[in-house]
mmCIF file with all atom_site columns, C-alpha atoms in Angstrom:
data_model
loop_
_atom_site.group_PDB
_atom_site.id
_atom_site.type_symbol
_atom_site.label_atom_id
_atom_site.label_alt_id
_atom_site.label_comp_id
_atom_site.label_asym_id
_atom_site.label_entity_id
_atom_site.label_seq_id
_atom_site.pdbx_PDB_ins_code
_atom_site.Cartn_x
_atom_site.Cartn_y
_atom_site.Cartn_z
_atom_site.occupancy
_atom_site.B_iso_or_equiv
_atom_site.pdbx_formal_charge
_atom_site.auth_seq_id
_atom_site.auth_comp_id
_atom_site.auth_asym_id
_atom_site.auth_atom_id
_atom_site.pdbx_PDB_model_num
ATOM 1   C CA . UNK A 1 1   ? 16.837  18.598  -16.409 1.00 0.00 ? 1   UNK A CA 1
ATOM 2   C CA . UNK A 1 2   ? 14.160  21.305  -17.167 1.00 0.00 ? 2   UNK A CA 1
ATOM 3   C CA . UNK A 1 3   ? 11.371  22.166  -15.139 1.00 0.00 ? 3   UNK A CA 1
ATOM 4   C CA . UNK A 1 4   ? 8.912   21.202  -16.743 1.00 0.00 ? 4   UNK A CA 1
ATOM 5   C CA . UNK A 1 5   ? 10.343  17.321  -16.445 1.00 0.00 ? 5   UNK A CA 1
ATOM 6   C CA . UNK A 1 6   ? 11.558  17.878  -12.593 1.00 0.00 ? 6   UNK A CA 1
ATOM 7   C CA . UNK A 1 7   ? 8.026   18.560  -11.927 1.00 0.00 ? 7   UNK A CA 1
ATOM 8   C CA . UNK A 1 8   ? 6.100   15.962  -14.216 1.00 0.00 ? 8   UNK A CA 1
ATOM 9   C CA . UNK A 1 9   ? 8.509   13.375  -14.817 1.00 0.00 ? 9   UNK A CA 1
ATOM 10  C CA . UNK A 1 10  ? 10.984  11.008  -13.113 1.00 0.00 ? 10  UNK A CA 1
ATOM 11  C CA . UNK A 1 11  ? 14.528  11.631  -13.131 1.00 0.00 ? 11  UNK A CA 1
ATOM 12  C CA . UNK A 1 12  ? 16.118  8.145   -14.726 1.00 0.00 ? 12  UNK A CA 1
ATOM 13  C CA . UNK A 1 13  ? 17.723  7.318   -12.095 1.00 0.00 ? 13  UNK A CA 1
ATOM 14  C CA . UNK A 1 14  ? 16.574  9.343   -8.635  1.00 0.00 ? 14  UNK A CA 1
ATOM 15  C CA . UNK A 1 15  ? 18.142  8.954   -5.134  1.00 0.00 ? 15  UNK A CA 1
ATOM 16  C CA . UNK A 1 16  ? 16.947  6.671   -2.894  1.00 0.00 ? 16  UNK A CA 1
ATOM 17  C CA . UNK A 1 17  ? 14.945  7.928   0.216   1.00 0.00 ? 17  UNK A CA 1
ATOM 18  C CA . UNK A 1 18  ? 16.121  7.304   3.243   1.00 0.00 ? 18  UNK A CA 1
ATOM 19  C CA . UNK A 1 19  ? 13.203  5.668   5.507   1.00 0.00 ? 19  UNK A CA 1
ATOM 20  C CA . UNK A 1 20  ? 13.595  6.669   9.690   1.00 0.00 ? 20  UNK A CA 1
ATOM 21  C CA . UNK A 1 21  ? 12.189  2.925   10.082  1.00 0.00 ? 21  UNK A CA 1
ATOM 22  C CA . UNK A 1 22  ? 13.934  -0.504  9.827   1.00 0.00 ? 22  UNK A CA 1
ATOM 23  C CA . UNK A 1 23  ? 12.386  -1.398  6.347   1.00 0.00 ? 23  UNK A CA 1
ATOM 24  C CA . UNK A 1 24  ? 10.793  -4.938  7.125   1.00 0.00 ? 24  UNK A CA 1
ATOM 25  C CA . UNK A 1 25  ? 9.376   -3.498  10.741  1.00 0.00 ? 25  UNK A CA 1
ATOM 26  C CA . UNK A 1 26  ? 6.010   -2.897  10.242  1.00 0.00 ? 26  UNK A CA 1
ATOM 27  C CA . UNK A 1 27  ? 6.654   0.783   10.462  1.00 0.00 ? 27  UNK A CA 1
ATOM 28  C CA . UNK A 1 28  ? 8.549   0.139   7.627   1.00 0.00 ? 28  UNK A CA 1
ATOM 29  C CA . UNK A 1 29  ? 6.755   -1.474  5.828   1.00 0.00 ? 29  UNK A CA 1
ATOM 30  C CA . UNK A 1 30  ? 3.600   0.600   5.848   1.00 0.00 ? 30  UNK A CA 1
ATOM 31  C CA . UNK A 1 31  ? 6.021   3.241   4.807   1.00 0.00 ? 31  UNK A CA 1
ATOM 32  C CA . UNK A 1 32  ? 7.294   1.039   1.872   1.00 0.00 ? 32  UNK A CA 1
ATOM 33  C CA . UNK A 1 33  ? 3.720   0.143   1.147   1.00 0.00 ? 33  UNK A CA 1
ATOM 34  C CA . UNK A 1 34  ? 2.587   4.044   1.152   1.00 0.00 ? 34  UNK A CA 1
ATOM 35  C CA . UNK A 1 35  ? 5.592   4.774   -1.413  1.00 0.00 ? 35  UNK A CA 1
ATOM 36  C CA . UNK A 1 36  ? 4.956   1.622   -3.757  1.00 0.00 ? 36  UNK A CA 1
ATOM 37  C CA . UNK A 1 37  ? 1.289   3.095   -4.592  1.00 0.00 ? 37  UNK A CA 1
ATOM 38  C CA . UNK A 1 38  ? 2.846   7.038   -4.979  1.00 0.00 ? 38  UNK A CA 1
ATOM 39  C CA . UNK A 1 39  ? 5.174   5.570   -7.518  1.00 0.00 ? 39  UNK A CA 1
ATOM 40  C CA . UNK A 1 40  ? 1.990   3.965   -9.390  1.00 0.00 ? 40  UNK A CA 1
ATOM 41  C CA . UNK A 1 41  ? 1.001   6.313   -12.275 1.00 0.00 ? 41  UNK A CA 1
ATOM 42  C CA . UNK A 1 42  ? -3.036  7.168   -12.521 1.00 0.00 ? 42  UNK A CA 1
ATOM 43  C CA . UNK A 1 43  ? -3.435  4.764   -14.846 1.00 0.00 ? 43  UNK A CA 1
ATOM 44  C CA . UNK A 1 44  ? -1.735  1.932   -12.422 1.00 0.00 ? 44  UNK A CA 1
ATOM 45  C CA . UNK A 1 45  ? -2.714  2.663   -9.743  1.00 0.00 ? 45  UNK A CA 1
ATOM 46  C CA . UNK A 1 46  ? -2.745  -1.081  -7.339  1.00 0.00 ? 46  UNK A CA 1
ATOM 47  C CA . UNK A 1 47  ? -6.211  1.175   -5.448  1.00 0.00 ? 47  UNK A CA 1
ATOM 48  C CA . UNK A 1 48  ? -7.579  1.738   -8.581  1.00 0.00 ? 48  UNK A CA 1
ATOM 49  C CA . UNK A 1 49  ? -6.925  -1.490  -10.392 1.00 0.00 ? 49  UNK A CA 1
ATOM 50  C CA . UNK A 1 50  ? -10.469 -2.913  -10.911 1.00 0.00 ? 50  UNK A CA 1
ATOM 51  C CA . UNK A 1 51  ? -8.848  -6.769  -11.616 1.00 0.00 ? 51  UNK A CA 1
ATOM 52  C CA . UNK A 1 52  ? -5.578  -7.347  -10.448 1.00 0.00 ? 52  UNK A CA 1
ATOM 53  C CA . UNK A 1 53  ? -3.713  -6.168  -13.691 1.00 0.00 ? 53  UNK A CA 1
ATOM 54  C CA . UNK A 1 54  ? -1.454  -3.903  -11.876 1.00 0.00 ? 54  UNK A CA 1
ATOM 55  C CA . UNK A 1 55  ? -0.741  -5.851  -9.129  1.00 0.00 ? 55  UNK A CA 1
ATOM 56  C CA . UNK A 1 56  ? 2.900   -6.716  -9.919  1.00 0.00 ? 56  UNK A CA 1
ATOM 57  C CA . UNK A 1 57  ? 4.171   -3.145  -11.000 1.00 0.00 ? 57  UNK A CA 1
ATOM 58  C CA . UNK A 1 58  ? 7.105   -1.843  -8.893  1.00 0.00 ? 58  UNK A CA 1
ATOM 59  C CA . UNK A 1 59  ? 6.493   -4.988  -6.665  1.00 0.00 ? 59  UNK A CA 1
ATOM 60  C CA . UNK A 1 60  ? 10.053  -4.600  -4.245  1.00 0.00 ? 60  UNK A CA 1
ATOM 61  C CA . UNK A 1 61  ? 12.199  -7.805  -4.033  1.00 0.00 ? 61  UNK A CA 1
ATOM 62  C CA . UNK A 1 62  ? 11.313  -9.198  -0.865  1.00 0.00 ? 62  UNK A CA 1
ATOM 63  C CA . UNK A 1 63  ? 7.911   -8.498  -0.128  1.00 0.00 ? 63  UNK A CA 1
ATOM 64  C CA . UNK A 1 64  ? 4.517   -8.551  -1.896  1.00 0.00 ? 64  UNK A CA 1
ATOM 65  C CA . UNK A 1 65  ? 2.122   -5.439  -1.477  1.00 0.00 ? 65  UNK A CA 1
ATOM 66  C CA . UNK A 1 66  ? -1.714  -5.983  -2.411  1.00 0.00 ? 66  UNK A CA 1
ATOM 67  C CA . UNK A 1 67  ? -3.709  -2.763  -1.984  1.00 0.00 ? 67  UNK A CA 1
ATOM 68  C CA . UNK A 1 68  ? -7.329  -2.049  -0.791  1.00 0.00 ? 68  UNK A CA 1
ATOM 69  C CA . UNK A 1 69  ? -9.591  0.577   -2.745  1.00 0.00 ? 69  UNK A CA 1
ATOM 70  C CA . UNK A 1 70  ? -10.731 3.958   -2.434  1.00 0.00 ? 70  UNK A CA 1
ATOM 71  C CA . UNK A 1 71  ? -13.906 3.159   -1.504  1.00 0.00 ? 71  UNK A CA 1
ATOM 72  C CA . UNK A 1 72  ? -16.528 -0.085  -1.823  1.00 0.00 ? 72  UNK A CA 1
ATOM 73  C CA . UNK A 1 73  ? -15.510 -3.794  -3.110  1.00 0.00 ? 73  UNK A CA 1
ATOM 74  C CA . UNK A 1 74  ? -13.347 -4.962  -5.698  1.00 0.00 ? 74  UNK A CA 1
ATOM 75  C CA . UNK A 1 75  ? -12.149 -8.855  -6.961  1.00 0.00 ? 75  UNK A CA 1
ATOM 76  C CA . UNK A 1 76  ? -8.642  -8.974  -8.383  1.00 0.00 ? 76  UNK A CA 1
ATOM 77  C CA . UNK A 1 77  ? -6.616  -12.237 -9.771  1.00 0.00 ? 77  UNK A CA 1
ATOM 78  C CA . UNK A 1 78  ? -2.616  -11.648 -8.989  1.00 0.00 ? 78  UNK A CA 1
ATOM 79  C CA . UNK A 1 79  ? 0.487   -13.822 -9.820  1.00 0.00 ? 79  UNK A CA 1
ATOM 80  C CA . UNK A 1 80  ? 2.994   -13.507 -6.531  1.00 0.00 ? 80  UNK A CA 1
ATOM 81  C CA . UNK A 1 81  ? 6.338   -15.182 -6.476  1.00 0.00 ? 81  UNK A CA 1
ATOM 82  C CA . UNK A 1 82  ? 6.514   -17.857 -4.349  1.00 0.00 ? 82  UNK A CA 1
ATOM 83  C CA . UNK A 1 83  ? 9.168   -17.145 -1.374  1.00 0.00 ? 83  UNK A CA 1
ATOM 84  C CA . UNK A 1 84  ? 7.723   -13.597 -0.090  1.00 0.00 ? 84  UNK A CA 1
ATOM 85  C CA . UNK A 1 85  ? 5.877   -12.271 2.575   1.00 0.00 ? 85  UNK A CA 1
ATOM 86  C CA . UNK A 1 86  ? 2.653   -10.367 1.862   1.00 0.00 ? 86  UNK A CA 1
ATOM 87  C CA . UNK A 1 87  ? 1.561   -7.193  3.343   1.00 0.00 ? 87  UNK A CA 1
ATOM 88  C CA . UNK A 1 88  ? -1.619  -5.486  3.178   1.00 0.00 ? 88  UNK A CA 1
ATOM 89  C CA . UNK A 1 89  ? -3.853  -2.898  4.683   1.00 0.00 ? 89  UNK A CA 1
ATOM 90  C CA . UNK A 1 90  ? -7.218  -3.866  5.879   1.00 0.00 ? 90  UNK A CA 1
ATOM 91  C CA . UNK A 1 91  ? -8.349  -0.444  6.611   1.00 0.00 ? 91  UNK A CA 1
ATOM 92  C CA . UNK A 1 92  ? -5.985  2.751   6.079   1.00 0.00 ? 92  UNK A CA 1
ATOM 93  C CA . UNK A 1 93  ? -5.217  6.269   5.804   1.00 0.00 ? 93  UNK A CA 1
ATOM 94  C CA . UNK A 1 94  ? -2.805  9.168   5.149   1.00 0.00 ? 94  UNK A CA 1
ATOM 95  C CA . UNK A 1 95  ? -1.781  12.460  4.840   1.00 0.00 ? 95  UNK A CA 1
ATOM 96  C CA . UNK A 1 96  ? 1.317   14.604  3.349   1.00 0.00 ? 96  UNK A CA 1
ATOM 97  C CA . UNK A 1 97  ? 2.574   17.634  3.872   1.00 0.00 ? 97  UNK A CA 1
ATOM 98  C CA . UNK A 1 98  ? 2.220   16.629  7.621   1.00 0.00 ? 98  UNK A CA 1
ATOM 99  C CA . UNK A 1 99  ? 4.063   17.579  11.276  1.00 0.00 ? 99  UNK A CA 1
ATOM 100 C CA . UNK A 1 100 ? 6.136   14.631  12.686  1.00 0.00 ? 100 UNK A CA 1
ATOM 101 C CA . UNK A 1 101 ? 3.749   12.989  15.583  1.00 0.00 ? 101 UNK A CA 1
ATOM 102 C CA . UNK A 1 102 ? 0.670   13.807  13.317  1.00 0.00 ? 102 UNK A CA 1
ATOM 103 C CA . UNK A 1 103 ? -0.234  10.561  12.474  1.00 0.00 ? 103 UNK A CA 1
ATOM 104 C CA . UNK A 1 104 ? -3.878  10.188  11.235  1.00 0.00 ? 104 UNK A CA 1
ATOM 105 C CA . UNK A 1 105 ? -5.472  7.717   13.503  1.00 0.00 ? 105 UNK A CA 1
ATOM 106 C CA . UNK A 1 106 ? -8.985  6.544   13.053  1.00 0.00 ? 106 UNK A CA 1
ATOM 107 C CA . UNK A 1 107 ? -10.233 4.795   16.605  1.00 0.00 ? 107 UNK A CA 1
ATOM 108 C CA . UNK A 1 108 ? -13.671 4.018   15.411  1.00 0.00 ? 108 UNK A CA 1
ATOM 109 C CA . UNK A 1 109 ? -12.048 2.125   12.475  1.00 0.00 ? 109 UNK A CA 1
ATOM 110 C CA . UNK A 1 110 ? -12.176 -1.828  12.280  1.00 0.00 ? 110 UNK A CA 1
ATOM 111 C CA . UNK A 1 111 ? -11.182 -4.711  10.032  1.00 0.00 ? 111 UNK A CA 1
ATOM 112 C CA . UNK A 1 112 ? -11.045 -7.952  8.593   1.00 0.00 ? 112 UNK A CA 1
ATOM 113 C CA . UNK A 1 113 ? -9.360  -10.407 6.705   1.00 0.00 ? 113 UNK A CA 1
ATOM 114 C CA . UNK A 1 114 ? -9.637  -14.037 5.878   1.00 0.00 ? 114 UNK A CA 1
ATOM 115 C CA . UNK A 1 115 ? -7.015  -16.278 3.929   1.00 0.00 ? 115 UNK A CA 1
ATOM 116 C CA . UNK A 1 116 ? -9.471  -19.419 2.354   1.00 0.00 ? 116 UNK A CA 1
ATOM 117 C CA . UNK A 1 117 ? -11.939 -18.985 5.024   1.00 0.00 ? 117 UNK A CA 1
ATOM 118 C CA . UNK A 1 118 ? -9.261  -18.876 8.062   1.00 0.00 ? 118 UNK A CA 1
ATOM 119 C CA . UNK A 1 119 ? -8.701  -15.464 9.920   1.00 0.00 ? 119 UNK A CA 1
ATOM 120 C CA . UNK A 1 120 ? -5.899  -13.098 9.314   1.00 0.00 ? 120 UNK A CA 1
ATOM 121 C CA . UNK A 1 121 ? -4.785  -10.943 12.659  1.00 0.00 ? 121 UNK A CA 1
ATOM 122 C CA . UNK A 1 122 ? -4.796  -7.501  12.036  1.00 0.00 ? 122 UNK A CA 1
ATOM 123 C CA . UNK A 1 123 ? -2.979  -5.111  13.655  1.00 0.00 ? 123 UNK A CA 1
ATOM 124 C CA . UNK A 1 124 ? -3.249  -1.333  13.908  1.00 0.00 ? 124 UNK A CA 1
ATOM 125 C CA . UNK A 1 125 ? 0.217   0.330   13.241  1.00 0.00 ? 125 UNK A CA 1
ATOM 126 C CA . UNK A 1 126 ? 0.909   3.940   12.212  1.00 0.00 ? 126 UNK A CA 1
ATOM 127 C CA . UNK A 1 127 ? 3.686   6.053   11.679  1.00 0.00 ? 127 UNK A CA 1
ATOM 128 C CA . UNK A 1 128 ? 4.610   8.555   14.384  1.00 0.00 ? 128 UNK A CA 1
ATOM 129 C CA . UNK A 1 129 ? 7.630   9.413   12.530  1.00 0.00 ? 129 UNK A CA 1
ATOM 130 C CA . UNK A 1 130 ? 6.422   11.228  9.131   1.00 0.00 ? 130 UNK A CA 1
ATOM 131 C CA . UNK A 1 131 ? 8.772   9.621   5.856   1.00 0.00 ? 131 UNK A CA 1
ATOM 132 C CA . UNK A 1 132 ? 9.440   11.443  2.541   1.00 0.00 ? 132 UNK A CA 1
ATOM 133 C CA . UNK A 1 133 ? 7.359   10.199  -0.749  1.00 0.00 ? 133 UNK A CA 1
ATOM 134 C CA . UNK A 1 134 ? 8.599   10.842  -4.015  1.00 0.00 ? 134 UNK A CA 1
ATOM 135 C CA . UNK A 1 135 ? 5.195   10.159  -6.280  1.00 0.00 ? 135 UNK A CA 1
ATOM 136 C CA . UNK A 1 136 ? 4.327   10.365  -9.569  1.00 0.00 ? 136 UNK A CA 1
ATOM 137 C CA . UNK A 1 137 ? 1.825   13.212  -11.082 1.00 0.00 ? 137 UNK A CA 1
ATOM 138 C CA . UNK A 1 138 ? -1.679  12.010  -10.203 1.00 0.00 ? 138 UNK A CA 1
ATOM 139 C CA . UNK A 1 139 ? -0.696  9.111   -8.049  1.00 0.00 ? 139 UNK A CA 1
ATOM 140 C CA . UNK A 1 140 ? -2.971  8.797   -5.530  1.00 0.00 ? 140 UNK A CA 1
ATOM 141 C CA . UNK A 1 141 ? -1.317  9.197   -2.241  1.00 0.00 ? 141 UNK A CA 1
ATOM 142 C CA . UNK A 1 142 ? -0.100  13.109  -3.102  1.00 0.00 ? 142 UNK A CA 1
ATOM 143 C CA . UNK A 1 143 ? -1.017  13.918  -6.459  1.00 0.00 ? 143 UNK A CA 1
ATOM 144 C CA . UNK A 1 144 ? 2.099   15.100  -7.207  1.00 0.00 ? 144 UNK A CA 1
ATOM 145 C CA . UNK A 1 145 ? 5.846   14.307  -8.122  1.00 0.00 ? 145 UNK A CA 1
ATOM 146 C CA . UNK A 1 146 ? 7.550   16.368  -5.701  1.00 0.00 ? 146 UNK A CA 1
ATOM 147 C CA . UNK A 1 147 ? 8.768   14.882  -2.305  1.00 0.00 ? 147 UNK A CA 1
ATOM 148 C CA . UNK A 1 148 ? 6.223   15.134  0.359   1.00 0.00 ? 148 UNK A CA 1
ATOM 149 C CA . UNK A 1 149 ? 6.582   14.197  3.686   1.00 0.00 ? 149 UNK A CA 1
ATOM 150 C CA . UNK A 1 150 ? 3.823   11.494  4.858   1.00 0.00 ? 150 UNK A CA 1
ATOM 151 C CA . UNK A 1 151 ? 2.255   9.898   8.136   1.00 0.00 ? 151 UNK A CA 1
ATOM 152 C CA . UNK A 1 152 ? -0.094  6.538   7.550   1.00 0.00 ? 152 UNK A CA 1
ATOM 153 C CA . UNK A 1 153 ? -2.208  4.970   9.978   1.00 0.00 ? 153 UNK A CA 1
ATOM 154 C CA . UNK A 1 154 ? -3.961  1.407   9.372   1.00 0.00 ? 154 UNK A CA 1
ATOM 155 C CA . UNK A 1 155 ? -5.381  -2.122  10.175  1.00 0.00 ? 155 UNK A CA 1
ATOM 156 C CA . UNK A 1 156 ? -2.428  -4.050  8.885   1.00 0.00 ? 156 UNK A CA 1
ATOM 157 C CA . UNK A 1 157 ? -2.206  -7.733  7.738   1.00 0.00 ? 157 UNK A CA 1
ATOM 158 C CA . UNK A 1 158 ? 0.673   -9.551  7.127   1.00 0.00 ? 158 UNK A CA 1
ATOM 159 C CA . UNK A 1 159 ? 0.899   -13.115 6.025   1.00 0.00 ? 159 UNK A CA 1
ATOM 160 C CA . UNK A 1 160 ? 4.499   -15.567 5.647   1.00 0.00 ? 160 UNK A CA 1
ATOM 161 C CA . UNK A 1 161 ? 5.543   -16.792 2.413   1.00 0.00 ? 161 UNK A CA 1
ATOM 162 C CA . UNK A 1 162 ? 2.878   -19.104 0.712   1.00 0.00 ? 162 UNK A CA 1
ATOM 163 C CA . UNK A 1 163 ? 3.234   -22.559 -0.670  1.00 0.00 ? 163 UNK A CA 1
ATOM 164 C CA . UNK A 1 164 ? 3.001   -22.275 -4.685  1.00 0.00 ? 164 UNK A CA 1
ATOM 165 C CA . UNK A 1 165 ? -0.638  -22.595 -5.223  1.00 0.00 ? 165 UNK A CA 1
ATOM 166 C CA . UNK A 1 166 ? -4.066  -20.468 -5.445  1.00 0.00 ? 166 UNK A CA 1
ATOM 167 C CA . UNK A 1 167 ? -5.729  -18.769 -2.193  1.00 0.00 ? 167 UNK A CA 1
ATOM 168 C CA . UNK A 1 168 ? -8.523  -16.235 -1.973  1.00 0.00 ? 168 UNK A CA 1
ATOM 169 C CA . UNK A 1 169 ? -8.109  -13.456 0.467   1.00 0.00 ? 169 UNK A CA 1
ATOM 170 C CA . UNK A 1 170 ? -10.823 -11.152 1.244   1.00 0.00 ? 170 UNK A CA 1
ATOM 171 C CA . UNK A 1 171 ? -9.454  -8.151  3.509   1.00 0.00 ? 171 UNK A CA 1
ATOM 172 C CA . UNK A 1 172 ? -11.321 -4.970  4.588   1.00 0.00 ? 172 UNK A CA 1
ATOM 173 C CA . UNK A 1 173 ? -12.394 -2.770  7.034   1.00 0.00 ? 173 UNK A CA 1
ATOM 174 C CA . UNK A 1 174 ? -14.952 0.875   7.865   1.00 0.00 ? 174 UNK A CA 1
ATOM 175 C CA . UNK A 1 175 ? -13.845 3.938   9.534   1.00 0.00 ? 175 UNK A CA 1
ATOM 176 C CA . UNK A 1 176 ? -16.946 3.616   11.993  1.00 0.00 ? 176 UNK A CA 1
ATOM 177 C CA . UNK A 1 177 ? -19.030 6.294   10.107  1.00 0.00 ? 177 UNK A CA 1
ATOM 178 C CA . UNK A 1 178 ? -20.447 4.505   7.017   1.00 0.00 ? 178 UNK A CA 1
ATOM 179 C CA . UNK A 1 179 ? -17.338 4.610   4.689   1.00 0.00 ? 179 UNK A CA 1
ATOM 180 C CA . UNK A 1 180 ? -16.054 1.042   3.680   1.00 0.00 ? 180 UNK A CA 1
ATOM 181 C CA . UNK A 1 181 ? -13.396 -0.930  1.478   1.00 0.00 ? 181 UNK A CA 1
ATOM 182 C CA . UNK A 1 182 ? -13.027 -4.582  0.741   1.00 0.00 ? 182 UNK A CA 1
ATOM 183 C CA . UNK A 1 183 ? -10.734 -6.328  -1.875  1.00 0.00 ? 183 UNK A CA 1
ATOM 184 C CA . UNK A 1 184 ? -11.248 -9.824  -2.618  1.00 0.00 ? 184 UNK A CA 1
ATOM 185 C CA . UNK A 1 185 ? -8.452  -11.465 -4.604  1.00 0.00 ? 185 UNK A CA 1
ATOM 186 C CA . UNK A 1 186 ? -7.612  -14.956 -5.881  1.00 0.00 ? 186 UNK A CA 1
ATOM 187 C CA . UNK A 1 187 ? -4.000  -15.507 -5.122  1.00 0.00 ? 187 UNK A CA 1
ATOM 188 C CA . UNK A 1 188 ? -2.072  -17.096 -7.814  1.00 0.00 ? 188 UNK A CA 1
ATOM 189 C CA . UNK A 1 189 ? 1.254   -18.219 -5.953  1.00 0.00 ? 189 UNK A CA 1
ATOM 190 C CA . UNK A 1 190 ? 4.267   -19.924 -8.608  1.00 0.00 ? 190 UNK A CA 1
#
């Protein structure tokens, strides 16, 4: 393989990563969740969707990830299989290229979420043990293809497998200084 495509392209079939967390903890899955939107190109990006379009590609097998934005509100409309859990950030953030133990907290940070008007606990969970992203060029978590070695930190929700039917969840949250995210989608479960 040349350069050129090691850099800006995807080998067809490329090794799995290992992850240093059990991959439904909630380590894990933060760490799952961090690697499904570095594998989204520019163009489908789940942050960036503006309607929900996205919101199945390179969806994993037993879980459902909905993403947040990059900054204000946003409505989306997504199918998910009936049978999985869904997991979510209400409020998050990351870095690469980082130190194990560097992980990116944000204390003043809060959030919310509400599934059809009842609450959704949130719980703050980061990653203390940094985990190696392989992204896509202009994905939005490192910009680039290489591997990169990540920390997250967020306000997490997590909700069990939902009865086929629609739902609206609204989920967001502020770091405290002014900055803000909320996504508001209509739930489509089959």
């Amino acid at each position: 393989m040349s350069l050129l495509a090691r850099l800006f392209g995807r080998s067809p079939e490329p090794r799995p990563l290992a992850l240093p967390y059990d991959p439904m903890s909630p380590e894990g899955l933060v760490a799952r969740w961090v690697r499904w939107v570095a594998d989204s190109s520019q163009r489908e990006s789940p942050i960036a969707d503006p309607t929900g379009e996205f919101a199945g590609v390179g969806q994993p097998e037993d879980v459902w990830f909905l993403a947040g934005t990059f900054g204000g509100a946003v409505t989306r409309r997504c199918q998910v299989p009936a049978g999985r859990p869904i997991f979510f950030p209400a409020f998050n953030v990351w870095q690469s290229r980082v130190d194990p133990g560097d992980v990116p907290v944000m204390e003043q940070a809060t959030g919310h979420a509400h599934l059809d008007d009842e609450e959704v606990p949130l719980r703050p969970v980061g990653t203390p043990e940094t985990f190696l992203v392989r992204g896509r060029l202009g994905n939005p978590v490192t910009g680039l293809p290489p591997t990169m070695r990540v920390s997250c930190w967020g306000l997490w929700g997590q909700l069990a497998p939902l009865a086929p039917g629609r739902y609206r969840l609204v989920f967001g949250g502020d770091d405290g200084h002014g900055f803000w995210v909320e996504a508001n989608y209509l739930l489509v479960v089959s």
